JSON list of C-alpha atoms in Angstrom, two decimals:
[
{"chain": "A", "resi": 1, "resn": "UNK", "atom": "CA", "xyz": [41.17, 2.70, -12.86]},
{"chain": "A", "resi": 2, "resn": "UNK", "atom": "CA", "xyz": [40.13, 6.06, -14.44]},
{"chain": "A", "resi": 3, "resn": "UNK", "atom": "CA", "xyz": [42.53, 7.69, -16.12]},
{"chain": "A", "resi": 4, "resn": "UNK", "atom": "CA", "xyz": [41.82, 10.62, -14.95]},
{"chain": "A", "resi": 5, "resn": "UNK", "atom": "CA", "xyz": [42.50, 8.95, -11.25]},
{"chain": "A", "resi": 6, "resn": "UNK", "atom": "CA", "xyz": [45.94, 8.22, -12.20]},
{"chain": "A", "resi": 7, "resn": "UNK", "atom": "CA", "xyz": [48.07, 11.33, -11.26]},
{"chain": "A", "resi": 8, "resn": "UNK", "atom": "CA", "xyz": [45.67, 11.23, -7.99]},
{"chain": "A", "resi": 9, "resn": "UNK", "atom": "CA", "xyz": [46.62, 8.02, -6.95]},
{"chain": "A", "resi": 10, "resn": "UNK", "atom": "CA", "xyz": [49.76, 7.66, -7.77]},
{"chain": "A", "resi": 11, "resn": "UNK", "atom": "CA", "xyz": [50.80, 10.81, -5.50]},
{"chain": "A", "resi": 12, "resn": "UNK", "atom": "CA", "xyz": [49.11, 8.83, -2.80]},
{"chain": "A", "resi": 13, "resn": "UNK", "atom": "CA", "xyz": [50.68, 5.76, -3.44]},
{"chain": "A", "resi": 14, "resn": "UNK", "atom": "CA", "xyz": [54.11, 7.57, -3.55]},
{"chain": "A", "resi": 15, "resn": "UNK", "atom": "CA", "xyz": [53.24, 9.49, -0.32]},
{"chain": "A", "resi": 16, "resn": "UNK", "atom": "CA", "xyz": [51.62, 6.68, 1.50]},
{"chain": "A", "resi": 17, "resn": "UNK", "atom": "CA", "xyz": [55.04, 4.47, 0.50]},
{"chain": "A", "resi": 18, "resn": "UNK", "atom": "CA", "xyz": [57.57, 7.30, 1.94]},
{"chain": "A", "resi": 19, "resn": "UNK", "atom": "CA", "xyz": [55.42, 7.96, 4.83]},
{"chain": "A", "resi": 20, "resn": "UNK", "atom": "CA", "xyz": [55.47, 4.06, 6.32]},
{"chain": "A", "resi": 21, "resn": "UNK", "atom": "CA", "xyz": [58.46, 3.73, 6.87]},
{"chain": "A", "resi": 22, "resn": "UNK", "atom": "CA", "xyz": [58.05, 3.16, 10.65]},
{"chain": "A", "resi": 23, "resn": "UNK", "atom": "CA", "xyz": [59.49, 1.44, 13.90]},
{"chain": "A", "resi": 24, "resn": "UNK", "atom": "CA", "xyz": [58.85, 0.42, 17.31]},
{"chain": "A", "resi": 25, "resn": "UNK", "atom": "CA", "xyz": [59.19, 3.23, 19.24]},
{"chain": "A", "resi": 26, "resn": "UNK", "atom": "CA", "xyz": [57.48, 4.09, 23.12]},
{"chain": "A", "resi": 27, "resn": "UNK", "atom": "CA", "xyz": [55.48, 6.58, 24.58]},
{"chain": "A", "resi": 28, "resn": "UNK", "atom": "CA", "xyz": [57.52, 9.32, 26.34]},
{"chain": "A", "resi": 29, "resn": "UNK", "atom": "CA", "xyz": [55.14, 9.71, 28.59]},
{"chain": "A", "resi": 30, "resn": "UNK", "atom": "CA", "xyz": [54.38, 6.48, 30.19]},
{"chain": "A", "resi": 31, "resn": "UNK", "atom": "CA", "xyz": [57.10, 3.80, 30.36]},
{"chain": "A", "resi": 32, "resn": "UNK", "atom": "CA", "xyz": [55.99, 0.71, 28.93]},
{"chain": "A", "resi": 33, "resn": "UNK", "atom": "CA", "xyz": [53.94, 1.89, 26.79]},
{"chain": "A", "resi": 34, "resn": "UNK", "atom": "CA", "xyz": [53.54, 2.09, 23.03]},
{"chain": "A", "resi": 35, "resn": "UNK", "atom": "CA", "xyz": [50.75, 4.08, 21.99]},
{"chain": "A", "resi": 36, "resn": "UNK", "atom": "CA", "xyz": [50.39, 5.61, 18.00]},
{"chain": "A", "resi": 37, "resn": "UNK", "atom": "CA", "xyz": [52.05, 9.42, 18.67]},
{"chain": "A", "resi": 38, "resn": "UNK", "atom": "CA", "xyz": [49.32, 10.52, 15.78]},
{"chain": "A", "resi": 39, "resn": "UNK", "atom": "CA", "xyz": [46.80, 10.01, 17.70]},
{"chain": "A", "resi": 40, "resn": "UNK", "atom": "CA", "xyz": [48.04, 11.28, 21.77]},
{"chain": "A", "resi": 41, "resn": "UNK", "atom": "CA", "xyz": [49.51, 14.29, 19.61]},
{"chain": "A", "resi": 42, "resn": "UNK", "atom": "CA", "xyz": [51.72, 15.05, 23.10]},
{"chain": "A", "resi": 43, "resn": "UNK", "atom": "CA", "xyz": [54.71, 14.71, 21.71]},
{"chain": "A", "resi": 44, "resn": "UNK", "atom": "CA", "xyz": [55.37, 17.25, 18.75]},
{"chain": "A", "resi": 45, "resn": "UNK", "atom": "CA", "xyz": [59.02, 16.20, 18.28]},
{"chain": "A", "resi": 46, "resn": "UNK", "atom": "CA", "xyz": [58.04, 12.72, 16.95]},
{"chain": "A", "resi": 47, "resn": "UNK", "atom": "CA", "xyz": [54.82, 14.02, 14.74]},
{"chain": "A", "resi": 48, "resn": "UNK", "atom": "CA", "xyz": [55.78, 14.92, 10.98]},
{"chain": "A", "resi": 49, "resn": "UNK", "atom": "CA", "xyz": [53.86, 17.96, 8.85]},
{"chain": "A", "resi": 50, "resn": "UNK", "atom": "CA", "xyz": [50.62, 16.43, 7.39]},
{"chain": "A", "resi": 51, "resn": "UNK", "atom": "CA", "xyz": [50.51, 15.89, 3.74]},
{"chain": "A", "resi": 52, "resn": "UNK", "atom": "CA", "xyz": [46.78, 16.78, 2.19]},
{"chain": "A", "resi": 53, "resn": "UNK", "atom": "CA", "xyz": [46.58, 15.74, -1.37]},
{"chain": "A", "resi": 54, "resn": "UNK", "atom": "CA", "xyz": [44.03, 17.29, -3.25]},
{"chain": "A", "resi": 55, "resn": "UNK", "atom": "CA", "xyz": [42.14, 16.25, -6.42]},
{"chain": "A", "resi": 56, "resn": "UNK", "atom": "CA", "xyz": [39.68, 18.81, -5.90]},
{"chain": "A", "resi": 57, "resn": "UNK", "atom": "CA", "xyz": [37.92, 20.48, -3.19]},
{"chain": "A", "resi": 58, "resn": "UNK", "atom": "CA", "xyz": [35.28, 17.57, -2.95]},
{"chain": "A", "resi": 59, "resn": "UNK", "atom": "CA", "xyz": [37.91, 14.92, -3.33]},
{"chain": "A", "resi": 60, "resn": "UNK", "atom": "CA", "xyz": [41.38, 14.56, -0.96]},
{"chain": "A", "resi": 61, "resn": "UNK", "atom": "CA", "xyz": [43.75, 12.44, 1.57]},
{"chain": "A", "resi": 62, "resn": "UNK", "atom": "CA", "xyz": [45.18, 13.57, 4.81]},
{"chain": "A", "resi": 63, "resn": "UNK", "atom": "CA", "xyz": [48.44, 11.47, 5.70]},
{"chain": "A", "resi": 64, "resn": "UNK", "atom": "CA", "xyz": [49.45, 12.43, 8.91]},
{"chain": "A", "resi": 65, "resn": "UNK", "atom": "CA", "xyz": [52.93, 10.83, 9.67]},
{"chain": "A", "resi": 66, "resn": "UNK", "atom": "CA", "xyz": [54.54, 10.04, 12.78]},
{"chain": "A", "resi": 67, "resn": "UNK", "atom": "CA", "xyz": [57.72, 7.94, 13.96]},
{"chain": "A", "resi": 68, "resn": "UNK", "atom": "CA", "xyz": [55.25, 4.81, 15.20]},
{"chain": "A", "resi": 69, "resn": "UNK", "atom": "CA", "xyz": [52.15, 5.76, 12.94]},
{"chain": "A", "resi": 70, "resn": "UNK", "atom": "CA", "xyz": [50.42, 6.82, 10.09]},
{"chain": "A", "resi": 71, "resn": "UNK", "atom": "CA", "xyz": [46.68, 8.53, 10.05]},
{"chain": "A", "resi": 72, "resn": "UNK", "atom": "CA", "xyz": [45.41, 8.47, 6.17]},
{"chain": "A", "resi": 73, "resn": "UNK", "atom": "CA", "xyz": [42.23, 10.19, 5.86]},
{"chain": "A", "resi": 74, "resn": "UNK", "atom": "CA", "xyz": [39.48, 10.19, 3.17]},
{"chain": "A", "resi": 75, "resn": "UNK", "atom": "CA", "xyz": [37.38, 12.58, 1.58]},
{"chain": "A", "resi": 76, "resn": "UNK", "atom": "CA", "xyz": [35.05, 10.83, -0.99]},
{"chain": "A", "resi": 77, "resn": "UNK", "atom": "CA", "xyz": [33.41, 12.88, -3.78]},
{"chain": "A", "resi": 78, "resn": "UNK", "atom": "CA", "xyz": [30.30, 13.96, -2.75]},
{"chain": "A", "resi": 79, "resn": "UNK", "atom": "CA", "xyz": [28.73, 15.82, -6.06]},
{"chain": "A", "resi": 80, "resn": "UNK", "atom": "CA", "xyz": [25.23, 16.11, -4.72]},
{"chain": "A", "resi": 81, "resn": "UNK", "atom": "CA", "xyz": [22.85, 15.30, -1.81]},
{"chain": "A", "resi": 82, "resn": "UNK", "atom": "CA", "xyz": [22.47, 11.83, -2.51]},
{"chain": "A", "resi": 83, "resn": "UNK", "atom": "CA", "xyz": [25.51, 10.71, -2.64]},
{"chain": "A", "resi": 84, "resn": "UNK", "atom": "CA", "xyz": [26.12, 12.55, 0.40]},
{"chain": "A", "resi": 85, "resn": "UNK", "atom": "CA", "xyz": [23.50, 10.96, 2.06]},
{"chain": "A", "resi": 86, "resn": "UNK", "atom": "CA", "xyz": [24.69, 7.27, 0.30]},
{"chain": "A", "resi": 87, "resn": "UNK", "atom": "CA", "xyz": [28.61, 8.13, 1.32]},
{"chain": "A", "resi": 88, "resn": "UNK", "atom": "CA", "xyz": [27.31, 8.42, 4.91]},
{"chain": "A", "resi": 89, "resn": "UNK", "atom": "CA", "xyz": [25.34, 5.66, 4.92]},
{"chain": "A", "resi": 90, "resn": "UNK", "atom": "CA", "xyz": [28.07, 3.69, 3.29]},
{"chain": "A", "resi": 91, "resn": "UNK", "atom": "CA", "xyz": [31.03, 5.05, 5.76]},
{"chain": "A", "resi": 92, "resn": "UNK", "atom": "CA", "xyz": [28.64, 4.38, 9.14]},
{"chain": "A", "resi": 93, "resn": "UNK", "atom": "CA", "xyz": [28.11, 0.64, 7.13]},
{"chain": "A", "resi": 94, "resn": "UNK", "atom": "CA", "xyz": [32.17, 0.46, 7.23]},
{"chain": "A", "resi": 95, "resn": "UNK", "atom": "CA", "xyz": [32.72, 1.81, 10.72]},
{"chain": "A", "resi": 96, "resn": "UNK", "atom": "CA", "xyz": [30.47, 0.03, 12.49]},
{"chain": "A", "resi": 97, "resn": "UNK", "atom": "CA", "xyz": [32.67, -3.11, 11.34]},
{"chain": "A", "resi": 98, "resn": "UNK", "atom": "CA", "xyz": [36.26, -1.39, 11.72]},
{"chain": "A", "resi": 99, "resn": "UNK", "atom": "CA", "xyz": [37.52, -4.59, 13.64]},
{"chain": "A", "resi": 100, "resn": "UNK", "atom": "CA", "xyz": [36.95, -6.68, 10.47]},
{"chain": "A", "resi": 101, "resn": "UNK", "atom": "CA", "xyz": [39.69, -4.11, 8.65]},
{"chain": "A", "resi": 102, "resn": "UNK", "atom": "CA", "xyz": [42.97, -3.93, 11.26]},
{"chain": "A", "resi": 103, "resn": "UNK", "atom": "CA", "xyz": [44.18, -0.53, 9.98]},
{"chain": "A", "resi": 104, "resn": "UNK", "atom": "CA", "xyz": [40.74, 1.08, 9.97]},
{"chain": "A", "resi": 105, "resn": "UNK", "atom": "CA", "xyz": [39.55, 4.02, 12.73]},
{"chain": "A", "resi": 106, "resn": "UNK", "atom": "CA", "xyz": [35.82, 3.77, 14.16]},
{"chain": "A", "resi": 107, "resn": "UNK", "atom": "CA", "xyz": [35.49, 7.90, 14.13]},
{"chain": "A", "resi": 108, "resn": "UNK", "atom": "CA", "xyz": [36.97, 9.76, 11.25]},
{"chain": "A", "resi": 109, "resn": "UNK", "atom": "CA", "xyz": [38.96, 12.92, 11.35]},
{"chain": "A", "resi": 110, "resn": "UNK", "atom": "CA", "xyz": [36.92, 16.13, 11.26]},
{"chain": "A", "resi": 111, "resn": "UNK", "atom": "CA", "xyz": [36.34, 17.41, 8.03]},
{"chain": "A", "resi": 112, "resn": "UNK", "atom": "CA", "xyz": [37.13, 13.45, 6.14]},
{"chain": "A", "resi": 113, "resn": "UNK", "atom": "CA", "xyz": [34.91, 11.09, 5.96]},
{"chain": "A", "resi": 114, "resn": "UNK", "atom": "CA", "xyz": [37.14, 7.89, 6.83]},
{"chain": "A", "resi": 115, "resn": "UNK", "atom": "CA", "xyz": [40.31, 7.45, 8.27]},
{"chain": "A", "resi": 116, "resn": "UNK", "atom": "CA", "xyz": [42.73, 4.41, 8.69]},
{"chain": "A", "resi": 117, "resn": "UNK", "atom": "CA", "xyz": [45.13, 4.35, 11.27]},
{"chain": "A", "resi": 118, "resn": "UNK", "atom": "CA", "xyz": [48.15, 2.09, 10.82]},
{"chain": "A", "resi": 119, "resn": "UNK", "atom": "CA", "xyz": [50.94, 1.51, 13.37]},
{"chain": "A", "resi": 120, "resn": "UNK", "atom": "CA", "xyz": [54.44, 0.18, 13.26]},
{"chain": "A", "resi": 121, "resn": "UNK", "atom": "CA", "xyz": [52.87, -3.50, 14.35]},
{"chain": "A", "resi": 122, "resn": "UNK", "atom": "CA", "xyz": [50.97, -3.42, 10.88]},
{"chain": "A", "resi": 123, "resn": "UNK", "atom": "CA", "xyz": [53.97, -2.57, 9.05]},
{"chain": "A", "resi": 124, "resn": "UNK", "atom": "CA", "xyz": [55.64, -5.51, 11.10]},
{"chain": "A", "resi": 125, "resn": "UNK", "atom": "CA", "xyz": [53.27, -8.41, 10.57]},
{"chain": "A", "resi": 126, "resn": "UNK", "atom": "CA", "xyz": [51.85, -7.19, 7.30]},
{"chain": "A", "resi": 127, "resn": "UNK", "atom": "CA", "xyz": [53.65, -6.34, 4.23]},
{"chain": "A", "resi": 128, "resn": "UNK", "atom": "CA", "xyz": [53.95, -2.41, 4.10]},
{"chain": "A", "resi": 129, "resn": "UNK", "atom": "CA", "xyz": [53.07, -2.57, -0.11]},
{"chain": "A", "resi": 130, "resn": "UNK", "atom": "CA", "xyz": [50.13, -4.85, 0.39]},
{"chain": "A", "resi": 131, "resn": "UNK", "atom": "CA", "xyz": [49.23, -2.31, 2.91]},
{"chain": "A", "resi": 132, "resn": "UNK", "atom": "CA", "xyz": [49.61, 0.19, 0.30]},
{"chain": "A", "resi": 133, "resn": "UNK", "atom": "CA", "xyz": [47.93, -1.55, -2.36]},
{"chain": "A", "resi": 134, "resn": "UNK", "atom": "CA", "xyz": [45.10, -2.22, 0.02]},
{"chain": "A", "resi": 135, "resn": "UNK", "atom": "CA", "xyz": [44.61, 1.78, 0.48]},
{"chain": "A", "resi": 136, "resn": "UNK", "atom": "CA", "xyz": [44.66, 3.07, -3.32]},
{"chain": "A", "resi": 137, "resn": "UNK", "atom": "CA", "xyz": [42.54, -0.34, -4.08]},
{"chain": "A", "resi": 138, "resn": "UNK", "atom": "CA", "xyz": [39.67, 0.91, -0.96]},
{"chain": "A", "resi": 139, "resn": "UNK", "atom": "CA", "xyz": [39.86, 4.55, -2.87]},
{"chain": "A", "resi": 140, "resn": "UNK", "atom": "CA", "xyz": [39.36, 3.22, -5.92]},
{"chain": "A", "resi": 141, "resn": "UNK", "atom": "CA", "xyz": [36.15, 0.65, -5.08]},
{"chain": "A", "resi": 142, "resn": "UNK", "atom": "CA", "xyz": [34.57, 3.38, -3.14]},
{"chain": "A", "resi": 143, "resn": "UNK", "atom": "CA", "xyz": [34.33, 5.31, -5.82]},
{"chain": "A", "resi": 144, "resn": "UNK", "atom": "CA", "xyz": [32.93, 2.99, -7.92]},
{"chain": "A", "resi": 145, "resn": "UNK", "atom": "CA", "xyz": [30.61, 1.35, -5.57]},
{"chain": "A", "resi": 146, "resn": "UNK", "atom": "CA", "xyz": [28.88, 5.36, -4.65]},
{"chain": "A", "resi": 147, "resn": "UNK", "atom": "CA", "xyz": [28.61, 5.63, -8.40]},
{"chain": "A", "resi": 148, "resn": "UNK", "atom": "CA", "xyz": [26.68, 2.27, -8.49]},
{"chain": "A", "resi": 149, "resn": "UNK", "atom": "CA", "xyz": [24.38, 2.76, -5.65]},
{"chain": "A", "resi": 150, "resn": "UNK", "atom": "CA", "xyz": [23.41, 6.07, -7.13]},
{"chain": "A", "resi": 151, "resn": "UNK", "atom": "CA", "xyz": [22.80, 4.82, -10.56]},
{"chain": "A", "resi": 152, "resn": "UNK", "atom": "CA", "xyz": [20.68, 1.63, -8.28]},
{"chain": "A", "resi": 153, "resn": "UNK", "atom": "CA", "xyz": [18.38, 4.51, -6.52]},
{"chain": "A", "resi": 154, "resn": "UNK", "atom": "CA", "xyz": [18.08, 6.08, -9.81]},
{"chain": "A", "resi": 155, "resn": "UNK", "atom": "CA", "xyz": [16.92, 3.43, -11.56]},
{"chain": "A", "resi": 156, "resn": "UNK", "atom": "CA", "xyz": [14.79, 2.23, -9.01]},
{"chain": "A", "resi": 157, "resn": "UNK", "atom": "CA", "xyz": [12.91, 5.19, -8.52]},
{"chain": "A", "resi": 158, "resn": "UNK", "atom": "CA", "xyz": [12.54, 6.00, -11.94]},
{"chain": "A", "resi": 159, "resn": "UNK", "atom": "CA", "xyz": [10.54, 2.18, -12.02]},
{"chain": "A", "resi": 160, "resn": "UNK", "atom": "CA", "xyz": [8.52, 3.25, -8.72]},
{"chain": "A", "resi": 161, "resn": "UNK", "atom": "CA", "xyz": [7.96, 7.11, -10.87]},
{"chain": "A", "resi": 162, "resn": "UNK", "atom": "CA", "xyz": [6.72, 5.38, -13.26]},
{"chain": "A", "resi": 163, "resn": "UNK", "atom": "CA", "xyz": [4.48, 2.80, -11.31]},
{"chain": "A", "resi": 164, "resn": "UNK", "atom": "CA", "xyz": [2.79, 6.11, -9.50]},
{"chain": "A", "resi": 165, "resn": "UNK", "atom": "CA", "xyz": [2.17, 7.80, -12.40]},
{"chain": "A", "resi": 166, "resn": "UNK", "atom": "CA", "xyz": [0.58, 4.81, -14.61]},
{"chain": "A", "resi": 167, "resn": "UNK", "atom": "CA", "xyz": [-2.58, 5.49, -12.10]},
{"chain": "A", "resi": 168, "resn": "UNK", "atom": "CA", "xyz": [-3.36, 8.64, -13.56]},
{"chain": "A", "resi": 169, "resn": "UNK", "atom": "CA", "xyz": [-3.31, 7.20, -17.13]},
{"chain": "A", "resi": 170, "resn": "UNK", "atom": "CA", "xyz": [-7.00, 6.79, -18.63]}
]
């Protein structure tokens, strides 16, 4: 992990810990029915304040708290176009196969560029720090893995720069 990552994540980790605490609890509406209050958004009384952590304006998590639920959205660095246009390629990748990762939503929030969604039945079959672990472990490898497809389309066209231009050469 960077060290400059630390402070970052650990506020997440610390947030994301306080904020699972969650339990079985039905929809107000509709009896017989348990539906995540984060995302109906009908009932105020059961939705906590959102918590945006910020590591700069480029980089930050949305957890959005409720009594049954917990939104946690993403918003990878994105320093330049192409790793805005490999971060979207990347997140589409990852959201087309959301049913391969339980907590994970197939349309992020507006404004983030991923967003998990986990319910009290997560934090009931799975263990909530492993759940935890799993989120600050995801931030952390997606990092890493846009800095190593840039550096890969870097290198490569540098190699394909340099294959164009060796036709010129008398």
């Amino acid at each position: 992990m960077a060290t400059s990552q630390q402070p970052y994540l650990a506020c997440v980790r610390s947030t994301l810990t306080a904020a699972l605490c969650l339990q079985n609890f039905g929809c107000q509406e509709v009896e017989r029915h348990n539906k995540p209050e984060v995302e109906t958004g009908k009932s105020q009384e059961v939705i906590l304040n959102p918590v945006v952590i910020a590591r700069n304006e480029n980089e930050a998590t949305m957890i959005e708290p409720s009594v049954n639920s917990v939104r946690v959205s993403l918003k990878i660095k994105q320093a330049d176009d192409l790793e805005e246009v490999l971060v979207a390629k990347l997140m589409r990748f990852l959201m087309q196969r959301a049913e391969h990762f339980l907590v994970l939503r197939r349309k992020p929030m507006p404004g983030y560029d991923l967003s998990f969604l986990i319910t009290n039945v997560h934090t009931e079959t799975m263990f909530k720090h492993k759940v935890v672990d799993f989120l600050i472990q995801f931030m952390e490898d997606i990092d890493k893995e846009v800095s190593g497809m840039k550096l890969g389309v870097n290198s490569r066209g540098r190699v394909v720069a340099a294959k164009f231009l060796e036709q010129f050469t008398y």
